[in-house]
Coordinates of C-alpha atoms in Angstrom, one line a residue:
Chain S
X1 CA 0.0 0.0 0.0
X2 CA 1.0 3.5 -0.3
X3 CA 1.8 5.3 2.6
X4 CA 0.6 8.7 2.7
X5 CA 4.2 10.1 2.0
X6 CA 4.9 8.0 -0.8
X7 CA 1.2 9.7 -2.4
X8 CA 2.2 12.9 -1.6
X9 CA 5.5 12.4 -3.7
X10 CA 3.5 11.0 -6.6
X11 CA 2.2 13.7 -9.3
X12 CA 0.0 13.3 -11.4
X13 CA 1.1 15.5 -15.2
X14 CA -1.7 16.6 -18.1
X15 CA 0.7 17.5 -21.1
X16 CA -1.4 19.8 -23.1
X17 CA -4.9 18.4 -21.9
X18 CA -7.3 19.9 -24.4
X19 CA -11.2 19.4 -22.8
X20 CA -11.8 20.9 -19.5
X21 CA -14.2 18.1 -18.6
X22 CA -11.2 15.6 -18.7
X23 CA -9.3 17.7 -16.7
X24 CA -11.7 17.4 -14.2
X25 CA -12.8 14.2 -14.7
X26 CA -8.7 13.3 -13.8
X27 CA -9.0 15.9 -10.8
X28 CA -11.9 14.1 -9.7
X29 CA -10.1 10.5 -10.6
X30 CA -7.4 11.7 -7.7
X31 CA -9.6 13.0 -5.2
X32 CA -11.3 9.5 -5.5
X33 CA -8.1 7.7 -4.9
X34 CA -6.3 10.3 -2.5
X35 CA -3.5 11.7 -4.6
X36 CA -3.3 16.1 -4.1
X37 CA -0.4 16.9 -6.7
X38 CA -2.1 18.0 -9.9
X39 CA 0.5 19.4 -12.5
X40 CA -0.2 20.7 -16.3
X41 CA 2.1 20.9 -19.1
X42 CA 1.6 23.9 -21.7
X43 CA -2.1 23.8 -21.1
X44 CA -4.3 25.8 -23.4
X45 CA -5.1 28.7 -21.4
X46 CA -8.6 29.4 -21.6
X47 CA -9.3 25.6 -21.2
X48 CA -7.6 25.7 -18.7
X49 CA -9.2 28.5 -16.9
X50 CA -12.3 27.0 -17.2
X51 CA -11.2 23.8 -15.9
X52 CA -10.2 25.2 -12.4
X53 CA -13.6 27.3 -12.2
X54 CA -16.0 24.8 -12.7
X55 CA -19.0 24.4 -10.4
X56 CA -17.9 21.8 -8.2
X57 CA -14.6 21.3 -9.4
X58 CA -11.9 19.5 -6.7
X59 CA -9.6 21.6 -4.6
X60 CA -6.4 19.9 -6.1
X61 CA -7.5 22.1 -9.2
X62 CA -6.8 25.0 -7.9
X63 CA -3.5 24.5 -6.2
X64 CA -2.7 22.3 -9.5
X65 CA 1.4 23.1 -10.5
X66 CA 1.3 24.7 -14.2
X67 CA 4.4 25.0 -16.3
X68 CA 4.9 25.7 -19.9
X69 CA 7.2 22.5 -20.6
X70 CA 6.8 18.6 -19.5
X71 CA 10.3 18.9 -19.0
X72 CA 9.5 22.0 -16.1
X73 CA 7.0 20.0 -14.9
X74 CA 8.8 16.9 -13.9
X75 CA 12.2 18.7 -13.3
X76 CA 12.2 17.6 -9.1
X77 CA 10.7 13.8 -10.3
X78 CA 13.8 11.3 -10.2
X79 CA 11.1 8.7 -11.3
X80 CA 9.0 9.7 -14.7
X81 CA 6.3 7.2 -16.2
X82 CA 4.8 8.0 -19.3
X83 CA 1.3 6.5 -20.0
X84 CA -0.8 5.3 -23.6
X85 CA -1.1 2.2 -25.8
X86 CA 1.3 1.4 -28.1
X87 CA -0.3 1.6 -31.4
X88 CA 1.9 4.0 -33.8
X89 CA 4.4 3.8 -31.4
X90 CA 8.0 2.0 -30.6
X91 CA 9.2 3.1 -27.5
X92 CA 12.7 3.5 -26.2
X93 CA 12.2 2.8 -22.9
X94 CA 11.4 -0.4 -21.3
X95 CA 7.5 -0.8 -21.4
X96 CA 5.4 -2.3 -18.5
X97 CA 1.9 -3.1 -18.0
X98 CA 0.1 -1.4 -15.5
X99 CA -0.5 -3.8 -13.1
X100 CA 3.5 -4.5 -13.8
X101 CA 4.2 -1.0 -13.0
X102 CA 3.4 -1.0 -9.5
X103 CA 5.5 -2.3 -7.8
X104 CA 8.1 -0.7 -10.1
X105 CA 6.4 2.7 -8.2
X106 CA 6.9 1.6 -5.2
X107 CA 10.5 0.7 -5.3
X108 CA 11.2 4.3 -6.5
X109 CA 8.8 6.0 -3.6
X110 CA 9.9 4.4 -1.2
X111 CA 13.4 5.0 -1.8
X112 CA 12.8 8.5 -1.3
X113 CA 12.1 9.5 -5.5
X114 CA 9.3 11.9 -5.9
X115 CA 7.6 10.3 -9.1
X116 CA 5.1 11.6 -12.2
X117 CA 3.0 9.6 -13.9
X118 CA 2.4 11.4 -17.4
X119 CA -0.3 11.4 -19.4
X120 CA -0.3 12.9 -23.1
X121 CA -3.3 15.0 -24.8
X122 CA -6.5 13.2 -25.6
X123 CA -6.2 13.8 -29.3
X124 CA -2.8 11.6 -30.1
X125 CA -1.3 11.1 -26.6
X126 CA 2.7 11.6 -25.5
X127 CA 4.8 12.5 -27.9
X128 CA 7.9 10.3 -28.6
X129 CA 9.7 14.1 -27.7
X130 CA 7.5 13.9 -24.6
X131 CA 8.3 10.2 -24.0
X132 CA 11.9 11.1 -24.3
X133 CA 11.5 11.9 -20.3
X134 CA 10.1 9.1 -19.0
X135 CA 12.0 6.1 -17.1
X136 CA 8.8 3.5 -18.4
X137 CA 6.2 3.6 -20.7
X138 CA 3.0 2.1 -18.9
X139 CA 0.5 0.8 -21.1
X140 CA -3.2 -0.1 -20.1
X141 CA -4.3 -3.4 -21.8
X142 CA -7.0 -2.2 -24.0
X143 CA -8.5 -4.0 -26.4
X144 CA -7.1 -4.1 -30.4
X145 CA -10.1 -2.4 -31.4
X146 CA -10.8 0.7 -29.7
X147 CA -7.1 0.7 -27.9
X148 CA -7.7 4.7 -27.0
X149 CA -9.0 5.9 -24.0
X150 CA -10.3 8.9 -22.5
X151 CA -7.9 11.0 -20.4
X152 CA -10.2 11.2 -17.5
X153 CA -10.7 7.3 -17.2
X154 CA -7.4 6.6 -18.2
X155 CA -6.1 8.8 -15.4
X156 CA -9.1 6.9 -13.3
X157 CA -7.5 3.4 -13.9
X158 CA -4.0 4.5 -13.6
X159 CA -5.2 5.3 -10.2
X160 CA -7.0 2.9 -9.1
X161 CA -4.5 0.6 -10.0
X162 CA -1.9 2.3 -7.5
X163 CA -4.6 2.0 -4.6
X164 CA -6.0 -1.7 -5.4
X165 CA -2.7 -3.2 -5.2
X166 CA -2.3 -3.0 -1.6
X167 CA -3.9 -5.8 -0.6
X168 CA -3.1 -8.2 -3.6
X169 CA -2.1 -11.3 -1.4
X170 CA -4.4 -14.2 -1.0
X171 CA -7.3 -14.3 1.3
X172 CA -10.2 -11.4 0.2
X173 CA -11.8 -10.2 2.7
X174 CA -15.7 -10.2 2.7
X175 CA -17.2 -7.2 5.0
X176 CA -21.0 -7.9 6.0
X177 CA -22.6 -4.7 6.8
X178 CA -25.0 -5.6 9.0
X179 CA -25.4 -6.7 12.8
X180 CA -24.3 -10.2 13.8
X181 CA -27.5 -11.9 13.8
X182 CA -29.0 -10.1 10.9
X183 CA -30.1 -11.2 7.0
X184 CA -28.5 -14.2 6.0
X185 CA -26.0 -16.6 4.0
X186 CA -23.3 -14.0 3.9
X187 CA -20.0 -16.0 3.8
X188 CA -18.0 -15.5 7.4
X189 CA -21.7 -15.7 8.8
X190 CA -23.5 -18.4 10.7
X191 CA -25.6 -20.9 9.1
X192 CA -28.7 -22.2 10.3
X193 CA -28.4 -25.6 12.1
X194 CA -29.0 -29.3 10.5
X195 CA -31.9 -29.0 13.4
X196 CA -33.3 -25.8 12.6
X197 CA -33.7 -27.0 8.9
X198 CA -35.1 -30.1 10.2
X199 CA -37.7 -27.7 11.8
X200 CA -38.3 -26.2 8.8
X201 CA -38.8 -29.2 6.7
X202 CA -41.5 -30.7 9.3
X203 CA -43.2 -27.6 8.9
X204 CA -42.8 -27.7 4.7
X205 CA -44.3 -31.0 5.1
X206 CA -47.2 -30.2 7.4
X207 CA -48.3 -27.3 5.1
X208 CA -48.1 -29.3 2.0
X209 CA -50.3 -32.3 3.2
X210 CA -52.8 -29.8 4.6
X211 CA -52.5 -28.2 1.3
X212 CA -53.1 -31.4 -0.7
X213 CA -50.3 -31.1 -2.5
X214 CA -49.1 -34.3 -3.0
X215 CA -50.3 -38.2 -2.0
X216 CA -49.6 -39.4 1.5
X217 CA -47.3 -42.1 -0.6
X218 CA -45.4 -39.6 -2.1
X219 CA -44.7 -37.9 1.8
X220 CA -41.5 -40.0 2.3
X221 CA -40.2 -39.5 -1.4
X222 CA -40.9 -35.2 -0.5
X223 CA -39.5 -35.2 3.3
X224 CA -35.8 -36.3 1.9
X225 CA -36.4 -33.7 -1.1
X226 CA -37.1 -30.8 0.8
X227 CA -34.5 -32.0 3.5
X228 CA -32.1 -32.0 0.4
X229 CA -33.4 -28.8 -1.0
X230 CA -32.8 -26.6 2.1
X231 CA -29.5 -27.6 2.7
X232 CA -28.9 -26.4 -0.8
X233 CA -30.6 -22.6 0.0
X234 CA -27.4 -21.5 2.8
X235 CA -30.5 -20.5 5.0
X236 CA -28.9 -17.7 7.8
X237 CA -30.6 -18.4 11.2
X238 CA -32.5 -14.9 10.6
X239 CA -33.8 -15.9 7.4
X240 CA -35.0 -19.3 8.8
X241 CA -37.0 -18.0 11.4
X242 CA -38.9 -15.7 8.4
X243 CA -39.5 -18.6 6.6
X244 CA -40.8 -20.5 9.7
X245 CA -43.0 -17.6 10.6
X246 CA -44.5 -17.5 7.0
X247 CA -45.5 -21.1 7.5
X248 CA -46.7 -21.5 11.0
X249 CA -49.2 -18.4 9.8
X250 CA -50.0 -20.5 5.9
X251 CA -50.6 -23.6 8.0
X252 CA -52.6 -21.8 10.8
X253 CA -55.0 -20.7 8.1
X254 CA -55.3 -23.4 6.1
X255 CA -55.8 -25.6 9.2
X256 CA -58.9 -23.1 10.5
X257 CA -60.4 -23.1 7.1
X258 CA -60.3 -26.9 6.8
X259 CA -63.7 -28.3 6.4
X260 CA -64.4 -30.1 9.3
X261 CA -62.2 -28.0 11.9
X262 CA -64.4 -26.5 14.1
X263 CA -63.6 -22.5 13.8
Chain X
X1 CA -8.9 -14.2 -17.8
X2 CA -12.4 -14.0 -18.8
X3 CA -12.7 -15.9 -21.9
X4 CA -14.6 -14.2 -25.4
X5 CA -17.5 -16.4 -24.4
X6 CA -17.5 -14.9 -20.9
X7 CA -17.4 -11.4 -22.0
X8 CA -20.4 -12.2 -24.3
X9 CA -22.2 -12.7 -20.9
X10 CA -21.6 -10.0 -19.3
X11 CA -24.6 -7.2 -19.1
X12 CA -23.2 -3.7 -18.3
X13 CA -26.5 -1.7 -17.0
X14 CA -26.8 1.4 -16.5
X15 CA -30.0 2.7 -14.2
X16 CA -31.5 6.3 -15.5
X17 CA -28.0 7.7 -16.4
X18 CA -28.6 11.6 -16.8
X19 CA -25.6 13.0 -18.9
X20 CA -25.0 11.7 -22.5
X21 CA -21.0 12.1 -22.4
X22 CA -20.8 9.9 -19.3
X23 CA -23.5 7.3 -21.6
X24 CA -21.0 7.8 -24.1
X25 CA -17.2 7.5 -21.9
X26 CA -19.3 4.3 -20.7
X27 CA -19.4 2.7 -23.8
X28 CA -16.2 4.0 -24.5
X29 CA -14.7 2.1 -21.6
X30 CA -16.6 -1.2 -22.7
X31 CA -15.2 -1.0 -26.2
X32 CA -11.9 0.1 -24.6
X33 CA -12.0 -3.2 -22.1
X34 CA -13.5 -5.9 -24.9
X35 CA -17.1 -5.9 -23.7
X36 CA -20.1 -5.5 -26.0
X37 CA -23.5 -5.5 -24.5
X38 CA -24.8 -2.7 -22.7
X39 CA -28.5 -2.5 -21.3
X40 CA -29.9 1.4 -19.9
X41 CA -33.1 1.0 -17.6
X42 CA -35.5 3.8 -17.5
X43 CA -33.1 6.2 -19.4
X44 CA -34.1 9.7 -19.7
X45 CA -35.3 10.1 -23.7
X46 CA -33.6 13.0 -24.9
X47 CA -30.6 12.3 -23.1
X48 CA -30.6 8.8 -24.3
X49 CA -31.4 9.9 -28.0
X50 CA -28.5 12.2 -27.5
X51 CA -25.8 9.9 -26.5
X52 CA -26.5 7.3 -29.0
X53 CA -26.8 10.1 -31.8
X54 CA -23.0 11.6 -30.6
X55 CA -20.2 11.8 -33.3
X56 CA -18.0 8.8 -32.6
X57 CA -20.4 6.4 -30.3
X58 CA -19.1 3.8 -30.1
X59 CA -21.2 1.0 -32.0
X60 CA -21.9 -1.1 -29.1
X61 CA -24.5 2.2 -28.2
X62 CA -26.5 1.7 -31.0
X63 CA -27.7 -2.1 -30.0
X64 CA -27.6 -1.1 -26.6
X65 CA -30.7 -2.5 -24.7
X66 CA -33.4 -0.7 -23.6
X67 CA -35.9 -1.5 -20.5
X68 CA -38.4 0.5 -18.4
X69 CA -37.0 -1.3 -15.4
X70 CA -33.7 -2.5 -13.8
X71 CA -36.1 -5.8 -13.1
X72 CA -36.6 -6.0 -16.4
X73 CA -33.0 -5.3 -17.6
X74 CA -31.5 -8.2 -15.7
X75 CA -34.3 -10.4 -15.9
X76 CA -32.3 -13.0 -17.7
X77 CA -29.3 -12.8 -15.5
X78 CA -28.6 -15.2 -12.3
X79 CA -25.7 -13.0 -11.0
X80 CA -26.9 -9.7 -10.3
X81 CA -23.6 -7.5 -8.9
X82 CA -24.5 -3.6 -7.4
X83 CA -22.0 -0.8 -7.4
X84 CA -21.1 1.7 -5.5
X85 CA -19.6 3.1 -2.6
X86 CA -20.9 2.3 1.7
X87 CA -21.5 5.9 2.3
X88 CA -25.5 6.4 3.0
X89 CA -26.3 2.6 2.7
X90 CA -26.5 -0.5 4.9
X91 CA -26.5 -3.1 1.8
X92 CA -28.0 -6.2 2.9
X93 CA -26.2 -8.6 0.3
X94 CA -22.6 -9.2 0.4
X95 CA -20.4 -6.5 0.1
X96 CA -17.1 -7.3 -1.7
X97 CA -13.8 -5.1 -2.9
X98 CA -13.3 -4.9 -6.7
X99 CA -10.2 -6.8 -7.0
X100 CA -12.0 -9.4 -4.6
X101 CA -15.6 -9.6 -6.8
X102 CA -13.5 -10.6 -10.0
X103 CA -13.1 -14.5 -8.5
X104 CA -17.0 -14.8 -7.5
X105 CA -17.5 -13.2 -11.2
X106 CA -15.6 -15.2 -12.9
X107 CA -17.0 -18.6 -11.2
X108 CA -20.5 -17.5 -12.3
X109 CA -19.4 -17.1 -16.2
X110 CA -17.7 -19.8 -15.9
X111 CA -21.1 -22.0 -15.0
X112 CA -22.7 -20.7 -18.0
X113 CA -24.7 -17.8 -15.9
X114 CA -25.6 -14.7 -17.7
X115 CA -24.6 -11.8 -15.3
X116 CA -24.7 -7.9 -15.0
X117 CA -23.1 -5.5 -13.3
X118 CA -25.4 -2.2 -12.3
X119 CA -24.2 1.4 -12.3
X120 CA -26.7 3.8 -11.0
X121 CA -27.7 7.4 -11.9
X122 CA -25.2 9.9 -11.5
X123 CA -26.5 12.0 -8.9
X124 CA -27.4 9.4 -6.0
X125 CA -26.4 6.3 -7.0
X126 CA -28.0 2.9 -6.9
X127 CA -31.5 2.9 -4.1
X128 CA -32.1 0.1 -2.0
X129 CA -35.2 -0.7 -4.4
X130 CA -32.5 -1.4 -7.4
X131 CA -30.0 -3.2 -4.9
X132 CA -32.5 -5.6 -4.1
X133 CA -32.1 -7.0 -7.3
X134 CA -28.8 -7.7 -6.6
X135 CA -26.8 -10.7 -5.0
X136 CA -23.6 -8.7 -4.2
X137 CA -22.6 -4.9 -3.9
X138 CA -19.3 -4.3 -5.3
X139 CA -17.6 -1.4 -3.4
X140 CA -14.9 0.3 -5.6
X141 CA -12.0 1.3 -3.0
X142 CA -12.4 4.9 -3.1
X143 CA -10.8 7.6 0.0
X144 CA -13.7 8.8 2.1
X145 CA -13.2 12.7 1.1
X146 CA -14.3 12.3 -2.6
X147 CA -15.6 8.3 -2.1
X148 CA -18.1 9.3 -5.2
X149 CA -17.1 8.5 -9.0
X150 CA -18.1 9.6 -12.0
X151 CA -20.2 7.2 -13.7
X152 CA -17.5 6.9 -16.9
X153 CA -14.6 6.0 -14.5
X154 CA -16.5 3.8 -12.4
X155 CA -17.4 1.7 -15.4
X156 CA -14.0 2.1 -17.1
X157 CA -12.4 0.8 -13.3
X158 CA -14.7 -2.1 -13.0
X159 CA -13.8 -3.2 -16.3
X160 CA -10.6 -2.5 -16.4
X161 CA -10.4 -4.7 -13.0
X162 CA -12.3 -7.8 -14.8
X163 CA -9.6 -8.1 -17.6
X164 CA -6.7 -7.1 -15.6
X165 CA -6.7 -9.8 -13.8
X166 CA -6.1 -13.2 -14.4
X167 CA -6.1 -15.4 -11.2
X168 CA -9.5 -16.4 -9.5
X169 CA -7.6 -18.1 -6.7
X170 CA -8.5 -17.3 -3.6
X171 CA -12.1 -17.1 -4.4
X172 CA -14.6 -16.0 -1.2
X173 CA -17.6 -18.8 -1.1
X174 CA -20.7 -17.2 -1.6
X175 CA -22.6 -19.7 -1.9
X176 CA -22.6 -23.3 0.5
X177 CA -21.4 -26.1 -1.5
X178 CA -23.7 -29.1 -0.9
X179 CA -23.5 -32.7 -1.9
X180 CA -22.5 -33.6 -5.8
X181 CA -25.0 -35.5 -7.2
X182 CA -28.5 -33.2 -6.8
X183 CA -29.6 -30.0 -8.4
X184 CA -29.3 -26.0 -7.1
X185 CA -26.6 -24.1 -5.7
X186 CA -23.3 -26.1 -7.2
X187 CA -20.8 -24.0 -8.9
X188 CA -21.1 -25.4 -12.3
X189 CA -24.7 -25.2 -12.4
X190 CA -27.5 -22.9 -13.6
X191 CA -29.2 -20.8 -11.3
X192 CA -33.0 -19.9 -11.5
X193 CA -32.8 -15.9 -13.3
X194 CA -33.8 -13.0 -11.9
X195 CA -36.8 -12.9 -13.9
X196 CA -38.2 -16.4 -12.1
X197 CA -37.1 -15.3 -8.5
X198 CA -39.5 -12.0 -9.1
X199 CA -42.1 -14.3 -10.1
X200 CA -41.6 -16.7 -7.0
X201 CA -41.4 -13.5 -5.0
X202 CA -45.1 -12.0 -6.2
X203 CA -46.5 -15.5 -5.3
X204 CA -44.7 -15.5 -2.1
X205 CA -46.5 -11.7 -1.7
X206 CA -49.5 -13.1 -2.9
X207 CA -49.7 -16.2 -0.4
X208 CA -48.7 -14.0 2.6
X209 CA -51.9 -11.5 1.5
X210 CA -53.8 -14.5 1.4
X211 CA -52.7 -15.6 5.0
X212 CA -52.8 -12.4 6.2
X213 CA -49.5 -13.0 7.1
X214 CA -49.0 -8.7 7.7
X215 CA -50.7 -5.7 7.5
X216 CA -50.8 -4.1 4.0
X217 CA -48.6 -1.0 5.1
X218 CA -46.1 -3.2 5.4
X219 CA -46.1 -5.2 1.7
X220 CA -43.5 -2.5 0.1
X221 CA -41.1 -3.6 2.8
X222 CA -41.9 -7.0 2.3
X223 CA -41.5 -7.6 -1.1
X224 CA -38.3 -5.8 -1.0
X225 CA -37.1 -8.5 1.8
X226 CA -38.2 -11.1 -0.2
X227 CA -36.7 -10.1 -3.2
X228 CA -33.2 -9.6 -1.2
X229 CA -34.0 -13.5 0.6
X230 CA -34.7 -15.4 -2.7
X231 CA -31.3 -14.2 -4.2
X232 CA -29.6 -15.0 -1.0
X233 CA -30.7 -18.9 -1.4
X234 CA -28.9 -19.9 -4.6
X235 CA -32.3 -21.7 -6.1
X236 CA -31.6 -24.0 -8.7
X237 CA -33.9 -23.6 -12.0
X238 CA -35.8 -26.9 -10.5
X239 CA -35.8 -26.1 -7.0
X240 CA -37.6 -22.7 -8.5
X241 CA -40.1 -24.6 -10.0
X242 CA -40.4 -27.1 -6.9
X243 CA -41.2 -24.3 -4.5
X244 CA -43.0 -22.5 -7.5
X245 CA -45.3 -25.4 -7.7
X246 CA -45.7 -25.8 -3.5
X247 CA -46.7 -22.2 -3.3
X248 CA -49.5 -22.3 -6.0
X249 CA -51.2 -25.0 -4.7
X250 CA -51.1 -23.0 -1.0
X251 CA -52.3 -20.3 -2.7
X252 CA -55.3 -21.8 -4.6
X253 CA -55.7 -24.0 -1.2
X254 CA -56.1 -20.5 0.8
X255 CA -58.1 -18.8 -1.3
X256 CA -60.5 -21.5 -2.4
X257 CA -61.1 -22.0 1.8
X258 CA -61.6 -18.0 2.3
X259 CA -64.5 -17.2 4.0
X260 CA -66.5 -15.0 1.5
X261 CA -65.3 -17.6 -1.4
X262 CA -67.5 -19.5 -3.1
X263 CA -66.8 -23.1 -2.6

């Protein structure tokens, strides 16, 4: 994972972005993932301006570092990755994939670097002039047929990549929201018990003969299918007691309007 | 790695998106990521017109699917996955990481389910109404300053997340894993679609009316429980039709012994 001083050496560099809606889409994209250092490369100035005074617009905007040159702009990075597929394009440097790239990051944060992670104009992306100051090339494994993206999602990904990684290793963890006790066959949650199910199933059973659902022969034949049938369902003790209520109250009623019972 | 066949079954919805560039960066990101179908409940018209109309749609827009209703949208899916972020909401499914939901996904493709994974509008998000049609809420990892995305980068993270990665060890278990040998919730097997469970759930509604199981004030609440319960149990196609067929015959059984009916 990140620390928080190895984010706050990692900038984030628009060379030349071009629609103000991806430059907030990428300010957003960092505000989502908690990176602060915005910088901009020979932005187009009234684009720009608009950018940073959109409604609603993140506060990294406005402090956001703005030079005329990529070169200015990563001049105190010891650590420069340049980002875009590879299509018209045969890079110098040693290209990685994204997810390779991580750890790759890492290495150079925590070693003290202070990093950039550069990302070209939406029409044709870096230059092989602007590539010429980058360590990598990181490419994102689009697909052959629409291998582009848009800056603000590719900034988005970029991002979220960097964040995700932290807890790579084995075992997920599965968070259930609720109380203890609550809802139902949420994995790291109780079951209900063989004997609860067993409960349930007498009570299936009841409700179906005094339904008329199926011929006393058949009852033996139905108790081992609907024994078999709610062991599949991962019942929660919570949900089983619903399900019990429901039919105590079905065979309730259909047990007072039986011709014959005396209501 | 999700195989061509898997991507083919993967539903990208999209629940009354309001802005036509973030329609369009969605689609964007699909053709970007290798996915093809995309399906917009209860779209707003002119906005909908307008996205699909925009220079350079991509052409997955133009067959894009269309419904009145997320129930509707997903009706032929059995793996229904939410996203969003834990902010205002106490999901009552599962709620798993990004990198961690890949695994579970890719053991549902890879028993032939049909699944979809549900972005809501941009403003608000997906309501507890629309995540009750869904088994899991996936919970992209975003810092709790800014913890909302834009609806383009959500969709181009998820999927950048599904192809990225390639191992599914490590899988979370969902679902319990009964004996080989009989129908329901076995990996490898079909499970009953979201369509069927909202038709078990109206005859469950329906039967508890019937027994008076609960005030009527309180049906909106239930049917939303029961919606959440029936895709907690994992119910086979046949065990759907099992408990399908048990619930009728309660029904008709209750009604036909009503007082007031005539018998």
């Amino acid at each position: 994972l990140l620390t928080e001083s190895q984010r706050e050496r990692l900038d984030v560099v628009l060379v030349s972005p071009r629609n103000p809606l991806n430059i907030g889409a990428a300010a957003r994209a960092m505000a989502n993932f908690g990176f602060a250092h915005l910088a901009v490369a020979a932005p187009y100035a009234p684009h720009w301006r608009e950018a940073k005074s959109a409604v609603g617009a993140p506060d990294l905007l406005a402090s956001a570092r703005e030079s005329a040159t990529l070169a200015e702009a990563v001049a105190g990075c010891t650590f420069v990755a340049g980002t875009g597929t590879l299509t018209h394009r045969k890079p110098e440097q040693p290209v990685v994939s994204l997810p390779e790239f991580v750890p790759l990051l890492h290495r150079e944060l925590a070693r003290g670097s202070r990093a950039a992670l550069v990302f070209g104009p939406e029409k044709h992306g870096l230059t092989s002039d602007d590539l010429s100051f980058c360590h990598v090339l990181v490419e994102i494994p689009t697909g052959p047929r629409q291998p582009s993206m848009n800056l603000g999602q590719a900034v988005a990904v970029c991002l979220y990549e960097l964040v995700r990684s932290s807890d790579s290793k084995g075992a997920p963890v599965l968070r259930s929201e609720t109380e203890p006790g609550e809802a139902s066959a949420r994995p790291g949650q109780a079951l209900a018990t063989s004997a609860d199910l067993d409960r349930l199933g007498d009570l299936v059973l009841e409700t179906m003969a005094a339904a008329h659902y199926s011929p006393r022969a058949m009852q033996a034949a139905n108790s081992r299918d609907i024994r078999l049938m709610l062991r599949r369902l991962a019942l929660s003790p919570h949900d089983l007691r619903r399900v019990l209520g429901l039919f105590r109250r079905i065979l309730w009623r259909l047990r007072r309007t039986e011709p014959g019972s005396n209501r």
